[in-house]
Amino acid sequence: MNEPAQRGADGASSEIQAVTRASQILALFRPDRPHLTVTTAATELGLNRTTTHRYFASLVSCGLLERGRDGVSFGPGGLLVQLGTFALGRRAVVDLAPAHLARLARATRLSAALSLWGSTGPVVTRVEEDGTSAVVVSVRVGHQLPADSAQNQVFLAFMDDRARAERLLDGDDGLAARVACVRRTGIATTHIAESDITAVGAPVFDEAGLCATVAVIGTARTLPVHAPHESHRALAEATYALGKELGGERHYPDGFVSGV
């Protein structure tokens, strides 16, 4: 009775391994190496050539790779180009955000940070600091924010993949309650007691949905999080203006700016 279940589990494991191998092959392509041979890939991944050739054939059949003109090498296929173009389009926010972040930092005299969703959470992509303050509270670019961060709360509240959001919230009733509040208000807050650092986050929508989050960062004195503050309004106005520039105005909660 247990044997079919075991075979099913083995099959699932094999499928996961196949996806991992495929991603490893795709990761071998770089701007300075737009084409790749089966032999090179097999050598770098430590696979035998026959197995590697099967992976390449499968990737070609689903449009992720295509054969080069020489008949030996392979390059990115049409589907991969399509997905890459879409991803770059969603990253338009990175090009438009700096001016909005700089104005926000000046208006609030706080640091303003833009984050994009990484593989498992928000990753800080751009930071603008207030140059007039003697002491600056900030966050480094490339830092992945923790689960209880204001920007992660915003992502969990508004991300399109609701099944993923529910999985990430599973078992954390406190965080789930905070995320539900963010869905109603459009604003998330957090306070790290041991360092007295505070942050307030808000969503940035483009024409397709949530594409980024922005937060202002300070201390409990410069950025209170438990009561409405002028910095909350400035943040809401900045993210709304950025989103409107990206075509995402219709995605904001009713009263997003006026209700802050």
PDB file of C-alpha atoms in Angstrom:
ATOM      1  CA  MET A   1       0.000   0.000   0.000  1.00  0.00           C
ATOM      2  CA  ASN A   2       2.866   2.364   0.703  1.00  0.00           C
ATOM      3  CA  GLU A   3       4.737   1.648  -2.523  1.00  0.00           C
ATOM      4  CA  PRO A   4       2.745   3.913  -4.872  1.00  0.00           C
ATOM      5  CA  ALA A   5       3.036   6.767  -2.401  1.00  0.00           C
ATOM      6  CA  GLN A   6       6.771   6.218  -2.251  1.00  0.00           C
ATOM      7  CA  ARG A   7       7.004   6.282  -6.034  1.00  0.00           C
ATOM      8  CA  GLY A   8       4.994   9.500  -6.034  1.00  0.00           C
ATOM      9  CA  ALA A   9       7.355  11.080  -3.553  1.00  0.00           C
ATOM     10  CA  ASP A  10      10.351   9.967  -5.592  1.00  0.00           C
ATOM     11  CA  GLY A  11       8.761  11.403  -8.718  1.00  0.00           C
ATOM     12  CA  ALA A  12       8.165  14.752  -7.041  1.00  0.00           C
ATOM     13  CA  SER A  13      11.765  14.791  -5.820  1.00  0.00           C
ATOM     14  CA  SER A  14      12.989  14.022  -9.340  1.00  0.00           C
ATOM     15  CA  GLU A  15      10.897  16.868 -10.770  1.00  0.00           C
ATOM     16  CA  ILE A  16      12.311  19.313  -8.225  1.00  0.00           C
ATOM     17  CA  GLN A  17      15.844  18.198  -9.095  1.00  0.00           C
ATOM     18  CA  ALA A  18      15.095  18.721 -12.793  1.00  0.00           C
ATOM     19  CA  VAL A  19      13.936  22.281 -12.118  1.00  0.00           C
ATOM     20  CA  THR A  20      17.074  22.917 -10.068  1.00  0.00           C
ATOM     21  CA  ARG A  21      19.320  21.585 -12.842  1.00  0.00           C
ATOM     22  CA  ALA A  22      17.514  23.677 -15.435  1.00  0.00           C
ATOM     23  CA  SER A  23      17.970  26.830 -13.348  1.00  0.00           C
ATOM     24  CA  GLN A  24      21.670  26.009 -12.890  1.00  0.00           C
ATOM     25  CA  ILE A  25      22.079  25.729 -16.659  1.00  0.00           C
ATOM     26  CA  LEU A  26      20.284  29.028 -17.283  1.00  0.00           C
ATOM     27  CA  ALA A  27      22.444  30.714 -14.638  1.00  0.00           C
ATOM     28  CA  LEU A  28      25.562  29.871 -16.700  1.00  0.00           C
ATOM     29  CA  PHE A  29      24.581  32.455 -19.324  1.00  0.00           C
ATOM     30  CA  ARG A  30      26.095  35.898 -18.764  1.00  0.00           C
ATOM     31  CA  PRO A  31      26.460  39.135 -20.752  1.00  0.00           C
ATOM     32  CA  ASP A  32      30.028  38.122 -21.595  1.00  0.00           C
ATOM     33  CA  ARG A  33      28.896  34.577 -22.490  1.00  0.00           C
ATOM     34  CA  PRO A  34      25.577  34.781 -24.363  1.00  0.00           C
ATOM     35  CA  HIS A  35      26.058  31.325 -25.928  1.00  0.00           C
ATOM     36  CA  LEU A  36      27.029  28.027 -24.340  1.00  0.00           C
ATOM     37  CA  THR A  37      27.816  24.492 -25.482  1.00  0.00           C
ATOM     38  CA  VAL A  38      26.629  21.300 -23.861  1.00  0.00           C
ATOM     39  CA  THR A  39      30.243  20.318 -23.183  1.00  0.00           C
ATOM     40  CA  THR A  40      31.005  23.551 -21.328  1.00  0.00           C
ATOM     41  CA  ALA A  41      27.839  23.304 -19.241  1.00  0.00           C
ATOM     42  CA  ALA A  42      28.504  19.653 -18.386  1.00  0.00           C
ATOM     43  CA  THR A  43      32.026  20.487 -17.260  1.00  0.00           C
ATOM     44  CA  GLU A  44      31.012  23.434 -15.099  1.00  0.00           C
ATOM     45  CA  LEU A  45      28.088  21.631 -13.478  1.00  0.00           C
ATOM     46  CA  GLY A  46      29.868  18.307 -13.047  1.00  0.00           C
ATOM     47  CA  LEU A  47      27.282  16.390 -15.097  1.00  0.00           C
ATOM     48  CA  ASN A  48      27.832  13.817 -17.809  1.00  0.00           C
ATOM     49  CA  ARG A  49      27.392  15.060 -21.350  1.00  0.00           C
ATOM     50  CA  THR A  50      24.399  12.857 -22.177  1.00  0.00           C
ATOM     51  CA  THR A  51      22.399  14.054 -19.188  1.00  0.00           C
ATOM     52  CA  THR A  52      23.284  17.672 -19.932  1.00  0.00           C
ATOM     53  CA  HIS A  53      22.245  17.264 -23.565  1.00  0.00           C
ATOM     54  CA  ARG A  54      18.821  15.997 -22.450  1.00  0.00           C
ATOM     55  CA  TYR A  55      18.356  19.081 -20.288  1.00  0.00           C
ATOM     56  CA  PHE A  56      19.336  21.341 -23.177  1.00  0.00           C
ATOM     57  CA  ALA A  57      16.913  19.549 -25.497  1.00  0.00           C
ATOM     58  CA  SER A  58      14.073  19.998 -22.990  1.00  0.00           C
ATOM     59  CA  LEU A  59      14.892  23.683 -22.513  1.00  0.00           C
ATOM     60  CA  VAL A  60      14.889  24.164 -26.288  1.00  0.00           C
ATOM     61  CA  SER A  61      11.546  22.392 -26.682  1.00  0.00           C
ATOM     62  CA  CYS A  62       9.860  24.712 -24.153  1.00  0.00           C
ATOM     63  CA  GLY A  63      11.390  27.873 -25.595  1.00  0.00           C
ATOM     64  CA  LEU A  64      13.820  28.723 -22.816  1.00  0.00           C
ATOM     65  CA  LEU A  65      16.842  28.048 -25.039  1.00  0.00           C
ATOM     66  CA  GLU A  66      17.447  28.001 -28.778  1.00  0.00           C
ATOM     67  CA  ARG A  67      20.241  26.649 -30.941  1.00  0.00           C
ATOM     68  CA  GLY A  68      22.907  29.024 -32.156  1.00  0.00           C
ATOM     69  CA  ARG A  69      23.660  29.534 -35.838  1.00  0.00           C
ATOM     70  CA  ASP A  70      26.708  27.302 -35.563  1.00  0.00           C
ATOM     71  CA  GLY A  71      24.463  24.358 -34.640  1.00  0.00           C
ATOM     72  CA  VAL A  72      26.609  23.559 -31.604  1.00  0.00           C
ATOM     73  CA  SER A  73      26.029  26.348 -29.099  1.00  0.00           C
ATOM     74  CA  PHE A  74      22.829  27.486 -27.421  1.00  0.00           C
ATOM     75  CA  GLY A  75      21.478  30.856 -26.372  1.00  0.00           C
ATOM     76  CA  PRO A  76      18.425  32.303 -24.576  1.00  0.00           C
ATOM     77  CA  GLY A  77      15.181  31.326 -26.273  1.00  0.00           C
ATOM     78  CA  GLY A  78      12.105  33.352 -27.074  1.00  0.00           C
ATOM     79  CA  LEU A  79      10.269  32.530 -23.858  1.00  0.00           C
ATOM     80  CA  LEU A  80      13.271  33.496 -21.749  1.00  0.00           C
ATOM     81  CA  VAL A  81      13.601  36.782 -23.649  1.00  0.00           C
ATOM     82  CA  GLN A  82       9.880  37.417 -23.174  1.00  0.00           C
ATOM     83  CA  LEU A  83      10.077  36.804 -19.432  1.00  0.00           C
ATOM     84  CA  GLY A  84      13.223  38.899 -19.146  1.00  0.00           C
ATOM     85  CA  THR A  85      11.600  41.783 -20.990  1.00  0.00           C
ATOM     86  CA  PHE A  86       8.577  41.576 -18.698  1.00  0.00           C
ATOM     87  CA  ALA A  87      10.811  41.534 -15.619  1.00  0.00           C
ATOM     88  CA  LEU A  88      12.771  44.551 -16.851  1.00  0.00           C
ATOM     89  CA  GLY A  89       9.509  46.341 -17.501  1.00  0.00           C
ATOM     90  CA  ARG A  90       8.459  45.772 -13.915  1.00  0.00           C
ATOM     91  CA  ARG A  91      11.817  47.222 -12.857  1.00  0.00           C
ATOM     92  CA  ALA A  92      10.945  50.593 -14.410  1.00  0.00           C
ATOM     93  CA  VAL A  93      10.265  51.608 -10.837  1.00  0.00           C
ATOM     94  CA  VAL A  94      14.018  51.470 -10.163  1.00  0.00           C
ATOM     95  CA  ASP A  95      14.612  54.151 -12.809  1.00  0.00           C
ATOM     96  CA  LEU A  96      11.783  56.415 -11.653  1.00  0.00           C
ATOM     97  CA  ALA A  97      12.110  55.993  -7.884  1.00  0.00           C
ATOM     98  CA  PRO A  98      15.325  57.956  -7.070  1.00  0.00           C
ATOM     99  CA  ALA A  99      13.791  61.407  -7.597  1.00  0.00           C
ATOM    100  CA  HIS A 100      10.753  60.491  -5.493  1.00  0.00           C
ATOM    101  CA  LEU A 101      12.943  58.994  -2.759  1.00  0.00           C
ATOM    102  CA  ALA A 102      15.160  62.080  -2.659  1.00  0.00           C
ATOM    103  CA  ARG A 103      12.159  64.402  -2.296  1.00  0.00           C
ATOM    104  CA  LEU A 104      10.718  62.146   0.396  1.00  0.00           C
ATOM    105  CA  ALA A 105      14.009  62.114   2.330  1.00  0.00           C
ATOM    106  CA  ARG A 106      14.211  65.914   2.185  1.00  0.00           C
ATOM    107  CA  ALA A 107      10.571  66.382   3.211  1.00  0.00           C
ATOM    108  CA  THR A 108      10.771  64.014   6.186  1.00  0.00           C
ATOM    109  CA  ARG A 109      14.462  64.463   7.083  1.00  0.00           C
ATOM    110  CA  LEU A 110      14.595  60.658   7.189  1.00  0.00           C
ATOM    111  CA  SER A 111      16.122  57.923   5.047  1.00  0.00           C
ATOM    112  CA  ALA A 112      13.882  56.588   2.261  1.00  0.00           C
ATOM    113  CA  ALA A 113      14.358  53.049   0.934  1.00  0.00           C
ATOM    114  CA  LEU A 114      12.943  51.234  -2.089  1.00  0.00           C
ATOM    115  CA  SER A 115      12.621  47.439  -1.952  1.00  0.00           C
ATOM    116  CA  LEU A 116      11.777  44.820  -4.582  1.00  0.00           C
ATOM    117  CA  TRP A 117      10.645  41.282  -3.855  1.00  0.00           C
ATOM    118  CA  GLY A 118      13.546  38.821  -3.975  1.00  0.00           C
ATOM    119  CA  SER A 119      13.374  35.042  -3.852  1.00  0.00           C
ATOM    120  CA  THR A 120      11.992  34.907  -0.293  1.00  0.00           C
ATOM    121  CA  GLY A 121      11.385  38.484   0.810  1.00  0.00           C
ATOM    122  CA  PRO A 122      11.950  42.189   0.124  1.00  0.00           C
ATOM    123  CA  VAL A 123      15.471  43.273  -0.833  1.00  0.00           C
ATOM    124  CA  VAL A 124      16.596  46.887  -0.436  1.00  0.00           C
ATOM    125  CA  THR A 125      17.324  48.213  -3.925  1.00  0.00           C
ATOM    126  CA  ARG A 126      17.802  51.954  -3.485  1.00  0.00           C
ATOM    127  CA  VAL A 127      18.313  54.272  -0.504  1.00  0.00           C
ATOM    128  CA  GLU A 128      18.231  58.076  -0.315  1.00  0.00           C
ATOM    129  CA  GLU A 129      19.370  59.732   2.902  1.00  0.00           C
ATOM    130  CA  ASP A 130      18.668  63.186   4.279  1.00  0.00           C
ATOM    131  CA  GLY A 131      21.923  65.094   3.919  1.00  0.00           C
ATOM    132  CA  THR A 132      20.958  67.819   6.396  1.00  0.00           C
ATOM    133  CA  SER A 133      20.832  65.597   9.485  1.00  0.00           C
ATOM    134  CA  ALA A 134      23.894  65.063  11.650  1.00  0.00           C
ATOM    135  CA  VAL A 135      22.780  61.515  12.498  1.00  0.00           C
ATOM    136  CA  VAL A 136      21.341  59.240   9.811  1.00  0.00           C
ATOM    137  CA  VAL A 137      19.452  55.975  10.390  1.00  0.00           C
ATOM    138  CA  SER A 138      19.607  53.946   7.217  1.00  0.00           C
ATOM    139  CA  VAL A 139      19.766  50.461   5.672  1.00  0.00           C
ATOM    140  CA  ARG A 140      22.240  49.084   3.169  1.00  0.00           C
ATOM    141  CA  VAL A 141      21.385  48.258  -0.423  1.00  0.00           C
ATOM    142  CA  GLY A 142      21.166  44.500  -0.986  1.00  0.00           C
ATOM    143  CA  HIS A 143      19.923  43.742   2.530  1.00  0.00           C
ATOM    144  CA  GLN A 144      17.017  41.290   2.685  1.00  0.00           C
ATOM    145  CA  LEU A 145      14.489  42.593   5.170  1.00  0.00           C
ATOM    146  CA  PRO A 146      13.075  40.358   7.921  1.00  0.00           C
ATOM    147  CA  ALA A 147       9.548  38.962   8.023  1.00  0.00           C
ATOM    148  CA  ASP A 148       8.264  41.565  10.488  1.00  0.00           C
ATOM    149  CA  SER A 149       9.683  44.560   8.594  1.00  0.00           C
ATOM    150  CA  ALA A 150       7.251  47.220   7.404  1.00  0.00           C
ATOM    151  CA  GLN A 151       8.072  46.559   3.759  1.00  0.00           C
ATOM    152  CA  ASN A 152       7.551  42.808   4.098  1.00  0.00           C
ATOM    153  CA  GLN A 153       4.157  43.466   5.678  1.00  0.00           C
ATOM    154  CA  VAL A 154       3.238  45.566   2.650  1.00  0.00           C
ATOM    155  CA  PHE A 155       4.344  42.874   0.202  1.00  0.00           C
ATOM    156  CA  LEU A 156       2.368  40.214   2.068  1.00  0.00           C
ATOM    157  CA  ALA A 157      -0.690  42.468   2.092  1.00  0.00           C
ATOM    158  CA  PHE A 158      -0.752  43.286  -1.613  1.00  0.00           C
ATOM    159  CA  MET A 159       1.265  40.686  -3.560  1.00  0.00           C
ATOM    160  CA  ASP A 160      -0.648  39.041  -6.423  1.00  0.00           C
ATOM    161  CA  ASP A 161       0.286  35.525  -5.316  1.00  0.00           C
ATOM    162  CA  ARG A 162      -2.094  35.216  -2.382  1.00  0.00           C
ATOM    163  CA  ALA A 163      -1.281  31.515  -1.915  1.00  0.00           C
ATOM    164  CA  ARG A 164       2.383  32.395  -1.336  1.00  0.00           C
ATOM    165  CA  ALA A 165       1.421  35.167   1.067  1.00  0.00           C
ATOM    166  CA  GLU A 166      -0.723  32.756   3.080  1.00  0.00           C
ATOM    167  CA  ARG A 167       2.124  30.232   3.224  1.00  0.00           C
ATOM    168  CA  LEU A 168       4.511  32.890   4.486  1.00  0.00           C
ATOM    169  CA  LEU A 169       1.986  33.951   7.130  1.00  0.00           C
ATOM    170  CA  ASP A 170       1.130  30.410   8.215  1.00  0.00           C
ATOM    171  CA  GLY A 171       1.439  30.012  11.975  1.00  0.00           C
ATOM    172  CA  ASP A 172       2.196  33.674  12.724  1.00  0.00           C
ATOM    173  CA  ASP A 173      -1.126  35.093  13.897  1.00  0.00           C
ATOM    174  CA  GLY A 174       0.433  38.352  15.062  1.00  0.00           C
ATOM    175  CA  LEU A 175       1.981  39.097  11.682  1.00  0.00           C
ATOM    176  CA  ALA A 176      -1.221  38.021   9.920  1.00  0.00           C
ATOM    177  CA  ALA A 177      -3.217  40.543  11.961  1.00  0.00           C
ATOM    178  CA  ARG A 178      -0.770  43.322  11.105  1.00  0.00           C
ATOM    179  CA  VAL A 179      -0.885  42.420   7.415  1.00  0.00           C
ATOM    180  CA  ALA A 180      -4.698  42.500   7.477  1.00  0.00           C
ATOM    181  CA  CYS A 181      -4.481  46.020   8.894  1.00  0.00           C
ATOM    182  CA  VAL A 182      -2.077  47.025   6.111  1.00  0.00           C
ATOM    183  CA  ARG A 183      -4.563  45.809   3.515  1.00  0.00           C
ATOM    184  CA  ARG A 184      -7.144  48.202   4.984  1.00  0.00           C
ATOM    185  CA  THR A 185      -4.901  51.245   5.401  1.00  0.00           C
ATOM    186  CA  GLY A 186      -2.105  50.862   2.841  1.00  0.00           C
ATOM    187  CA  ILE A 187       0.498  51.694   5.505  1.00  0.00           C
ATOM    188  CA  ALA A 188       2.713  49.365   7.591  1.00  0.00           C
ATOM    189  CA  THR A 189       4.796  50.217  10.643  1.00  0.00           C
ATOM    190  CA  THR A 190       7.471  48.507  12.693  1.00  0.00           C
ATOM    191  CA  HIS A 191       9.600  49.343  15.733  1.00  0.00           C
ATOM    192  CA  ILE A 192      12.763  47.488  16.734  1.00  0.00           C
ATOM    193  CA  ALA A 193      12.828  47.985  20.493  1.00  0.00           C
ATOM    194  CA  GLU A 194      16.482  47.059  21.101  1.00  0.00           C
ATOM    195  CA  SER A 195      17.781  49.653  18.631  1.00  0.00           C
ATOM    196  CA  ASP A 196      14.808  52.053  18.810  1.00  0.00           C
ATOM    197  CA  ILE A 197      14.690  52.057  14.998  1.00  0.00           C
ATOM    198  CA  THR A 198      11.305  52.636  13.388  1.00  0.00           C
ATOM    199  CA  ALA A 199      10.068  52.273   9.823  1.00  0.00           C
ATOM    200  CA  VAL A 200       6.876  53.014   7.949  1.00  0.00           C
ATOM    201  CA  GLY A 201       6.229  51.306   4.610  1.00  0.00           C
ATOM    202  CA  ALA A 202       3.772  51.769   1.744  1.00  0.00           C
ATOM    203  CA  PRO A 203       3.107  50.023  -1.600  1.00  0.00           C
ATOM    204  CA  VAL A 204       4.095  51.106  -5.090  1.00  0.00           C
ATOM    205  CA  PHE A 205       1.770  49.829  -7.813  1.00  0.00           C
ATOM    206  CA  ASP A 206       2.390  49.815 -11.541  1.00  0.00           C
ATOM    207  CA  GLU A 207      -0.239  49.052 -14.175  1.00  0.00           C
ATOM    208  CA  ALA A 208      -0.024  45.300 -13.420  1.00  0.00           C
ATOM    209  CA  GLY A 209      -0.115  45.428  -9.613  1.00  0.00           C
ATOM    210  CA  LEU A 210       2.323  45.662  -6.718  1.00  0.00           C
ATOM    211  CA  CYS A 211       5.865  46.191  -8.002  1.00  0.00           C
ATOM    212  CA  ALA A 212       7.797  47.613  -5.018  1.00  0.00           C
ATOM    213  CA  THR A 213       7.559  49.120  -1.568  1.00  0.00           C
ATOM    214  CA  VAL A 214       9.001  52.303  -0.081  1.00  0.00           C
ATOM    215  CA  ALA A 215       9.764  52.965   3.570  1.00  0.00           C
ATOM    216  CA  VAL A 216      10.995  55.875   5.626  1.00  0.00           C
ATOM    217  CA  ILE A 217      13.362  54.963   8.451  1.00  0.00           C
ATOM    218  CA  GLY A 218      14.098  56.788  11.682  1.00  0.00           C
ATOM    219  CA  THR A 219      13.858  56.447  15.450  1.00  0.00           C
ATOM    220  CA  ALA A 220      10.897  56.514  17.816  1.00  0.00           C
ATOM    221  CA  ARG A 221      11.577  60.228  18.341  1.00  0.00           C
ATOM    222  CA  THR A 222      11.912  61.245  14.692  1.00  0.00           C
ATOM    223  CA  LEU A 223       9.355  58.762  13.308  1.00  0.00           C
ATOM    224  CA  PRO A 224       6.609  57.708  15.738  1.00  0.00           C
ATOM    225  CA  VAL A 225       4.812  54.621  14.465  1.00  0.00           C
ATOM    226  CA  HIS A 226       1.906  54.303  16.894  1.00  0.00           C
ATOM    227  CA  ALA A 227       0.146  57.531  15.935  1.00  0.00           C
ATOM    228  CA  PRO A 228      -0.427  59.449  12.662  1.00  0.00           C
ATOM    229  CA  HIS A 229       2.574  61.569  11.769  1.00  0.00           C
ATOM    230  CA  GLU A 230       3.359  64.008   8.971  1.00  0.00           C
ATOM    231  CA  SER A 231       5.981  61.574   7.674  1.00  0.00           C
ATOM    232  CA  HIS A 232       3.247  58.967   7.128  1.00  0.00           C
ATOM    233  CA  ARG A 233       1.386  61.370   4.839  1.00  0.00           C
ATOM    234  CA  ALA A 234       4.579  62.338   2.995  1.00  0.00           C
ATOM    235  CA  LEU A 235       5.317  58.638   2.397  1.00  0.00           C
ATOM    236  CA  ALA A 236       1.786  57.971   1.140  1.00  0.00           C
ATOM    237  CA  GLU A 237       1.953  60.936  -1.212  1.00  0.00           C
ATOM    238  CA  ALA A 238       5.378  59.892  -2.531  1.00  0.00           C
ATOM    239  CA  THR A 239       4.400  56.279  -3.240  1.00  0.00           C
ATOM    240  CA  TYR A 240       1.113  57.378  -4.780  1.00  0.00           C
ATOM    241  CA  ALA A 241       2.929  59.839  -7.071  1.00  0.00           C
ATOM    242  CA  LEU A 242       5.484  57.203  -8.091  1.00  0.00           C
ATOM    243  CA  GLY A 243       2.765  54.631  -8.716  1.00  0.00           C
ATOM    244  CA  LYS A 244       0.701  57.070 -10.740  1.00  0.00           C
ATOM    245  CA  GLU A 245       3.755  57.688 -12.934  1.00  0.00           C
ATOM    246  CA  LEU A 246       3.938  53.908 -13.449  1.00  0.00           C
ATOM    247  CA  GLY A 247       0.233  53.669 -14.308  1.00  0.00           C
ATOM    248  CA  GLY A 248      -0.807  52.001 -11.058  1.00  0.00           C
ATOM    249  CA  GLU A 249      -3.191  54.570  -9.606  1.00  0.00           C
ATOM    250  CA  ARG A 250      -6.246  52.303  -9.753  1.00  0.00           C
ATOM    251  CA  HIS A 251      -4.647  49.714  -7.432  1.00  0.00           C
ATOM    252  CA  TYR A 252      -4.457  51.944  -4.347  1.00  0.00           C
ATOM    253  CA  PRO A 253      -6.891  51.422  -1.449  1.00  0.00           C
ATOM    254  CA  ASP A 254      -9.719  53.969  -1.294  1.00  0.00           C
ATOM    255  CA  GLY A 255      -8.630  57.067   0.570  1.00  0.00           C
ATOM    256  CA  PHE A 256      -4.991  55.944   0.561  1.00  0.00           C
ATOM    257  CA  VAL A 257      -3.579  59.483   0.644  1.00  0.00           C
ATOM    258  CA  SER A 258      -6.407  61.457   2.199  1.00  0.00           C
ATOM    259  CA  GLY A 259      -6.987  58.854   4.900  1.00  0.00           C
ATOM    260  CA  VAL A 260      -3.447  58.919   6.288  1.00  0.00           C
TER     261      VAL A 260
END
